[in-house]
Structure formats: structure tokens, C-alpha cells
Amino acid sequence: YAANLAQIYQHYLAEGFDEVYFAIIPNPATLLQPANYNNLIPVLENHPASKIPVISLYTQLKQSPGPRQYFRAGDTHWNNKGIQMWLAMVNEILAQESKKGLQN
């Protein structure tokens, strides 16, 4: 998987994108039933073969005192709080990239 991610990253950079980000959206089971989780998300996010910058929702959600608060009840989709958390992370990264571009 990591090698495929590296190929995808290089492909889209070659297509002209300034940057490409990798984010796996974890479902509630990975956070609420960690004893049965195989840790695929952190393995992929930290794999040395993958050079894609990561937006790690898993890490932030796992550190949350109540990850259930970000998902709709009885569903695997985010609620508004989860969506707002995601947007804040993406906007912060884009703001940082924008500042770098202004400095160059």
C-alpha cells in the first residue's frame, strides 16, 4: 500500500498539482474498539516508503477523550463536529503552505 501511495503522490505532482495530501478517514470501530484494530492507518501514515504529507485524523481522534462525539449515532459518518474538526485541520495546513509560498 505504501508503495502505491508513493506512486499516486508522484503521479499527481507530475500532473501539475503543487502538493498532494494523504488522509485516511477512520471509522468509529478503529477508535472505539481498538483491541480488534490492526493499526493499518498509523502503519500507512508512518511508512518510510510513503512521501505523501499526512493529515492525521486518526492521531487526533485517538487522543480525543471521546471520539464518539465526532460521529453520527449508529453510523460511520461524521457529524457536524467531526466535519468542522476536519476542515480546521485542512485549513491550518493550507494556511501554513500559503505562508511558505509567500516567503519563497
Coordinates of N, CA and C in Angstrom, one line a residue:
Y1 N 0.8 -1.2 0.0 CA 0.0 0.0 0.0 C 0.9 1.3 0.0
A2 N 1.9 1.2 0.8 CA 2.8 2.4 0.9 C 3.4 2.7 -0.5
A3 N 3.9 1.7 -1.2 CA 4.5 1.9 -2.5 C 3.4 2.5 -3.5
N4 N 2.2 2.0 -3.4 CA 1.1 2.6 -4.2 C 0.9 4.0 -3.9
L5 N 0.9 4.4 -2.6 CA 0.7 5.7 -2.2 C 1.8 6.6 -2.8
A6 N 3.0 6.1 -2.7 CA 4.2 6.9 -3.3 C 4.0 7.1 -4.8
Q7 N 3.5 6.1 -5.5 CA 3.3 6.3 -6.9 C 2.2 7.3 -7.2
I8 N 1.1 7.2 -6.4 CA 0.0 8.1 -6.6 C 0.5 9.6 -6.3
Y9 N 1.3 9.7 -5.3 CA 1.8 11.1 -5.0 C 2.6 11.6 -6.1
Q10 N 3.5 10.8 -6.6 CA 4.4 11.2 -7.8 C 3.6 11.5 -9.0
H11 N 2.6 10.7 -9.3 CA 1.7 10.9 -10.4 C 1.0 12.3 -10.4
Y12 N 0.4 12.6 -9.3 CA -0.3 13.9 -9.2 C 0.6 15.1 -9.1
L13 N 1.8 14.9 -8.6 CA 2.8 16.0 -8.7 C 3.2 16.2 -10.1
A14 N 3.4 15.1 -10.8 CA 3.8 15.2 -12.3 C 2.7 15.8 -13.1
E15 N 1.4 15.6 -12.7 CA 0.3 16.2 -13.4 C 0.1 17.7 -13.2
G16 N 0.9 18.2 -12.2 CA 0.9 19.7 -12.0 C 0.4 20.2 -10.7
F17 N 0.0 19.3 -9.9 CA -0.5 19.7 -8.5 C 0.7 20.2 -7.7
D18 N 0.5 21.3 -7.0 CA 1.5 21.9 -6.2 C 1.8 20.9 -5.0
E19 N 0.8 20.3 -4.5 CA 1.0 19.4 -3.3 C -0.2 18.4 -3.3
V20 N 0.1 17.3 -2.7 CA -0.9 16.2 -2.6 C -0.9 15.8 -1.1
Y21 N -2.0 15.6 -0.5 CA -2.0 15.2 0.9 C -2.7 13.8 1.0
F22 N -2.4 13.1 2.1 CA -2.9 11.8 2.3 C -3.7 11.9 3.7
A23 N -4.9 11.5 3.7 CA -5.7 11.4 4.9 C -6.6 10.2 4.8
I24 N -6.5 9.3 5.8 CA -7.5 8.2 5.9 C -8.5 8.6 6.9
I25 N -9.7 8.6 6.5 CA -10.8 8.9 7.5 C -11.1 7.7 8.3
P26 N -10.8 7.6 9.5 CA -11.1 6.4 10.3 C -12.6 6.3 10.6
N27 N -13.0 5.1 10.6 CA -14.4 4.8 11.1 C -14.4 4.6 12.6
P28 N -15.6 4.7 13.2 CA -15.6 4.7 14.6 C -15.0 3.4 15.2
A29 N -15.2 2.3 14.5 CA -14.7 1.0 15.1 C -13.2 1.0 15.3
T30 N -12.4 1.7 14.5 CA -11.0 1.8 14.8 C -10.6 2.5 16.0
L31 N -11.5 3.4 16.5 CA -11.3 4.2 17.7 C -12.0 3.7 18.9
L32 N -13.2 3.1 18.7 CA -14.0 2.6 19.8 C -13.7 1.2 20.2
Q33 N -13.2 0.4 19.3 CA -12.8 -1.0 19.6 C -11.4 -1.2 19.2
P34 N -10.4 -0.5 19.9 CA -9.0 -0.6 19.5 C -8.4 -2.0 19.7
A35 N -9.0 -2.8 20.6 CA -8.4 -4.1 20.8 C -8.4 -5.0 19.6
N36 N -9.4 -4.7 18.7 CA -9.5 -5.6 17.5 C -9.0 -4.9 16.2
Y37 N -8.4 -3.7 16.4 CA -7.9 -3.0 15.2 C -6.5 -3.3 14.9
N38 N -6.2 -3.5 13.6 CA -4.9 -3.9 13.1 C -3.9 -2.8 12.9
N39 N -4.3 -1.6 13.2 CA -3.4 -0.4 13.2 C -2.9 0.0 11.7
L40 N -3.7 -0.4 10.8 CA -3.4 -0.1 9.4 C -3.2 1.4 9.1
I41 N -4.0 2.2 9.7 CA -3.9 3.7 9.4 C -2.5 4.2 9.9
P42 N -2.1 4.0 11.2 CA -0.8 4.5 11.6 C 0.3 3.9 10.9
V43 N 0.2 2.6 10.5 CA 1.3 2.0 9.7 C 1.5 2.7 8.4
L44 N 0.4 3.0 7.7 CA 0.5 3.6 6.4 C 0.9 5.1 6.5
E45 N 0.4 5.8 7.6 CA 0.8 7.2 7.8 C 2.3 7.4 8.1
N46 N 2.9 6.4 8.7 CA 4.3 6.5 9.1 C 5.2 5.6 8.3
H47 N 4.8 5.0 7.3 CA 5.6 4.1 6.5 C 6.7 5.0 5.8
P48 N 8.0 4.5 5.9 CA 9.1 5.3 5.2 C 9.0 5.4 3.7
A49 N 8.3 4.4 3.1 CA 8.2 4.5 1.6 C 7.3 5.5 1.1
S50 N 6.4 5.9 1.9 CA 5.4 6.9 1.5 C 5.9 8.3 1.8
K51 N 6.0 9.1 0.8 CA 6.5 10.5 1.0 C 5.3 11.5 1.0
I52 N 4.1 11.1 1.0 CA 3.0 12.0 0.9 C 2.8 12.7 2.3
P53 N 2.7 14.0 2.3 CA 2.4 14.7 3.6 C 1.0 14.1 4.1
V54 N 0.9 13.9 5.4 CA -0.2 13.3 6.0 C -1.0 14.3 6.8
I55 N -2.3 14.2 6.7 CA -3.3 14.9 7.6 C -3.8 13.8 8.4
S56 N -3.3 13.7 9.7 CA -3.6 12.5 10.5 C -4.8 12.8 11.4
L57 N -5.9 12.4 10.9 CA -7.2 12.4 11.7 C -7.1 11.3 12.8
Y58 N -6.6 10.2 12.4 CA -6.5 9.1 13.4 C -5.9 9.5 14.7
T59 N -4.7 10.1 14.6 CA -4.0 10.5 15.8 C -4.8 11.5 16.6
Q60 N -5.3 12.5 16.0 CA -6.1 13.5 16.7 C -7.4 12.8 17.4
L61 N -8.1 12.0 16.6 CA -9.3 11.4 17.1 C -8.9 10.4 18.3
K62 N -7.8 9.7 18.1 CA -7.5 8.7 19.1 C -7.1 9.4 20.4
Q63 N -6.5 10.6 20.4 CA -6.2 11.3 21.6 C -7.4 12.0 22.2
S64 N -8.5 12.1 21.5 CA -9.7 12.7 22.0 C -10.2 11.9 23.2
P65 N -10.7 12.6 24.2 CA -11.3 11.9 25.3 C -12.6 11.2 24.9
G66 N -13.2 11.6 23.8 CA -14.5 10.9 23.4 C -14.6 11.0 21.9
P67 N -14.0 10.1 21.2 CA -14.0 10.1 19.7 C -15.5 9.9 19.2
R68 N -16.3 9.3 20.0 CA -17.7 9.1 19.6 C -18.4 10.4 19.3
Q69 N -17.9 11.5 19.9 CA -18.6 12.8 19.7 C -18.5 13.3 18.3
Y70 N -17.6 12.7 17.4 CA -17.4 13.2 16.1 C -18.2 12.5 15.0
F71 N -18.9 11.4 15.4 CA -19.7 10.6 14.5 C -21.1 10.6 14.8
R72 N -21.9 10.4 13.8 CA -23.4 10.3 13.9 C -23.7 9.0 14.7
A73 N -24.7 9.1 15.6 CA -25.1 7.9 16.4 C -25.5 6.8 15.5
G74 N -24.9 5.6 15.7 CA -25.3 4.4 14.9 C -24.9 4.5 13.5
D75 N -23.9 5.3 13.2 CA -23.5 5.5 11.8 C -21.9 5.6 11.8
T76 N -21.3 5.5 10.6 CA -19.9 5.6 10.5 C -19.5 7.0 9.9
H77 N -20.5 7.8 9.6 CA -20.3 9.2 9.1 C -20.1 10.2 10.2
W78 N -19.3 11.2 9.8 CA -19.1 12.3 10.8 C -20.4 13.1 11.0
N79 N -20.5 13.7 12.2 CA -21.5 14.7 12.4 C -20.9 16.0 12.1
N80 N -21.6 17.1 12.4 CA -21.1 18.4 12.1 C -19.8 18.7 12.9
K81 N -19.7 18.3 14.1 CA -18.4 18.5 14.9 C -17.2 17.8 14.2
G82 N -17.4 16.6 13.7 CA -16.4 15.9 13.0 C -15.9 16.6 11.7
I83 N -16.9 17.1 11.0 CA -16.6 17.8 9.7 C -15.9 19.1 10.0
Q84 N -16.3 19.8 11.1 CA -15.6 21.1 11.4 C -14.2 20.8 11.9
M85 N -13.9 19.7 12.6 CA -12.6 19.3 13.0 C -11.7 19.1 11.8
W86 N -12.2 18.4 10.8 CA -11.5 18.1 9.6 C -11.2 19.4 8.8
L87 N -12.2 20.2 8.7 CA -12.0 21.5 7.9 C -10.9 22.3 8.6
A88 N -10.9 22.4 10.0 CA -9.9 23.2 10.7 C -8.5 22.7 10.4
M89 N -8.4 21.3 10.4 CA -7.1 20.7 10.1 C -6.6 21.1 8.7
V90 N -7.5 20.9 7.7 CA -7.1 21.2 6.3 C -6.8 22.7 6.2
N91 N -7.6 23.6 6.7 CA -7.4 25.0 6.6 C -6.1 25.4 7.3
E92 N -5.7 24.8 8.4 CA -4.4 25.1 9.0 C -3.3 24.7 8.1
I93 N -3.3 23.6 7.5 CA -2.3 23.1 6.7 C -2.2 24.0 5.4
L94 N -3.3 24.4 4.8 CA -3.3 25.2 3.7 C -2.8 26.6 4.0
A95 N -3.1 27.1 5.2 CA -2.6 28.4 5.7 C -1.1 28.4 5.8
Q96 N -0.5 27.3 6.4 CA 0.9 27.1 6.5 C 1.6 27.1 5.1
E97 N 1.0 26.3 4.2 CA 1.6 26.2 2.9 C 1.5 27.6 2.2
S98 N 0.5 28.3 2.4 CA 0.4 29.7 1.8 C 1.5 30.6 2.3
K99 N 1.7 30.5 3.6 CA 2.8 31.3 4.2 C 4.2 30.9 3.6
K100 N 4.4 29.6 3.4 CA 5.6 29.2 2.8 C 5.8 29.8 1.4
G101 N 4.7 29.7 0.7 CA 4.7 30.3 -0.7 C 5.0 31.8 -0.7
L102 N 4.5 32.5 0.2 CA 4.8 33.9 0.3 C 6.2 34.2 0.6
Q103 N 6.9 33.3 1.4 CA 8.2 33.5 1.8 C 9.2 33.2 0.7
N104 N 8.8 32.4 -0.2 CA 9.7 32.0 -1.3 C 9.7 32.9 -2.5

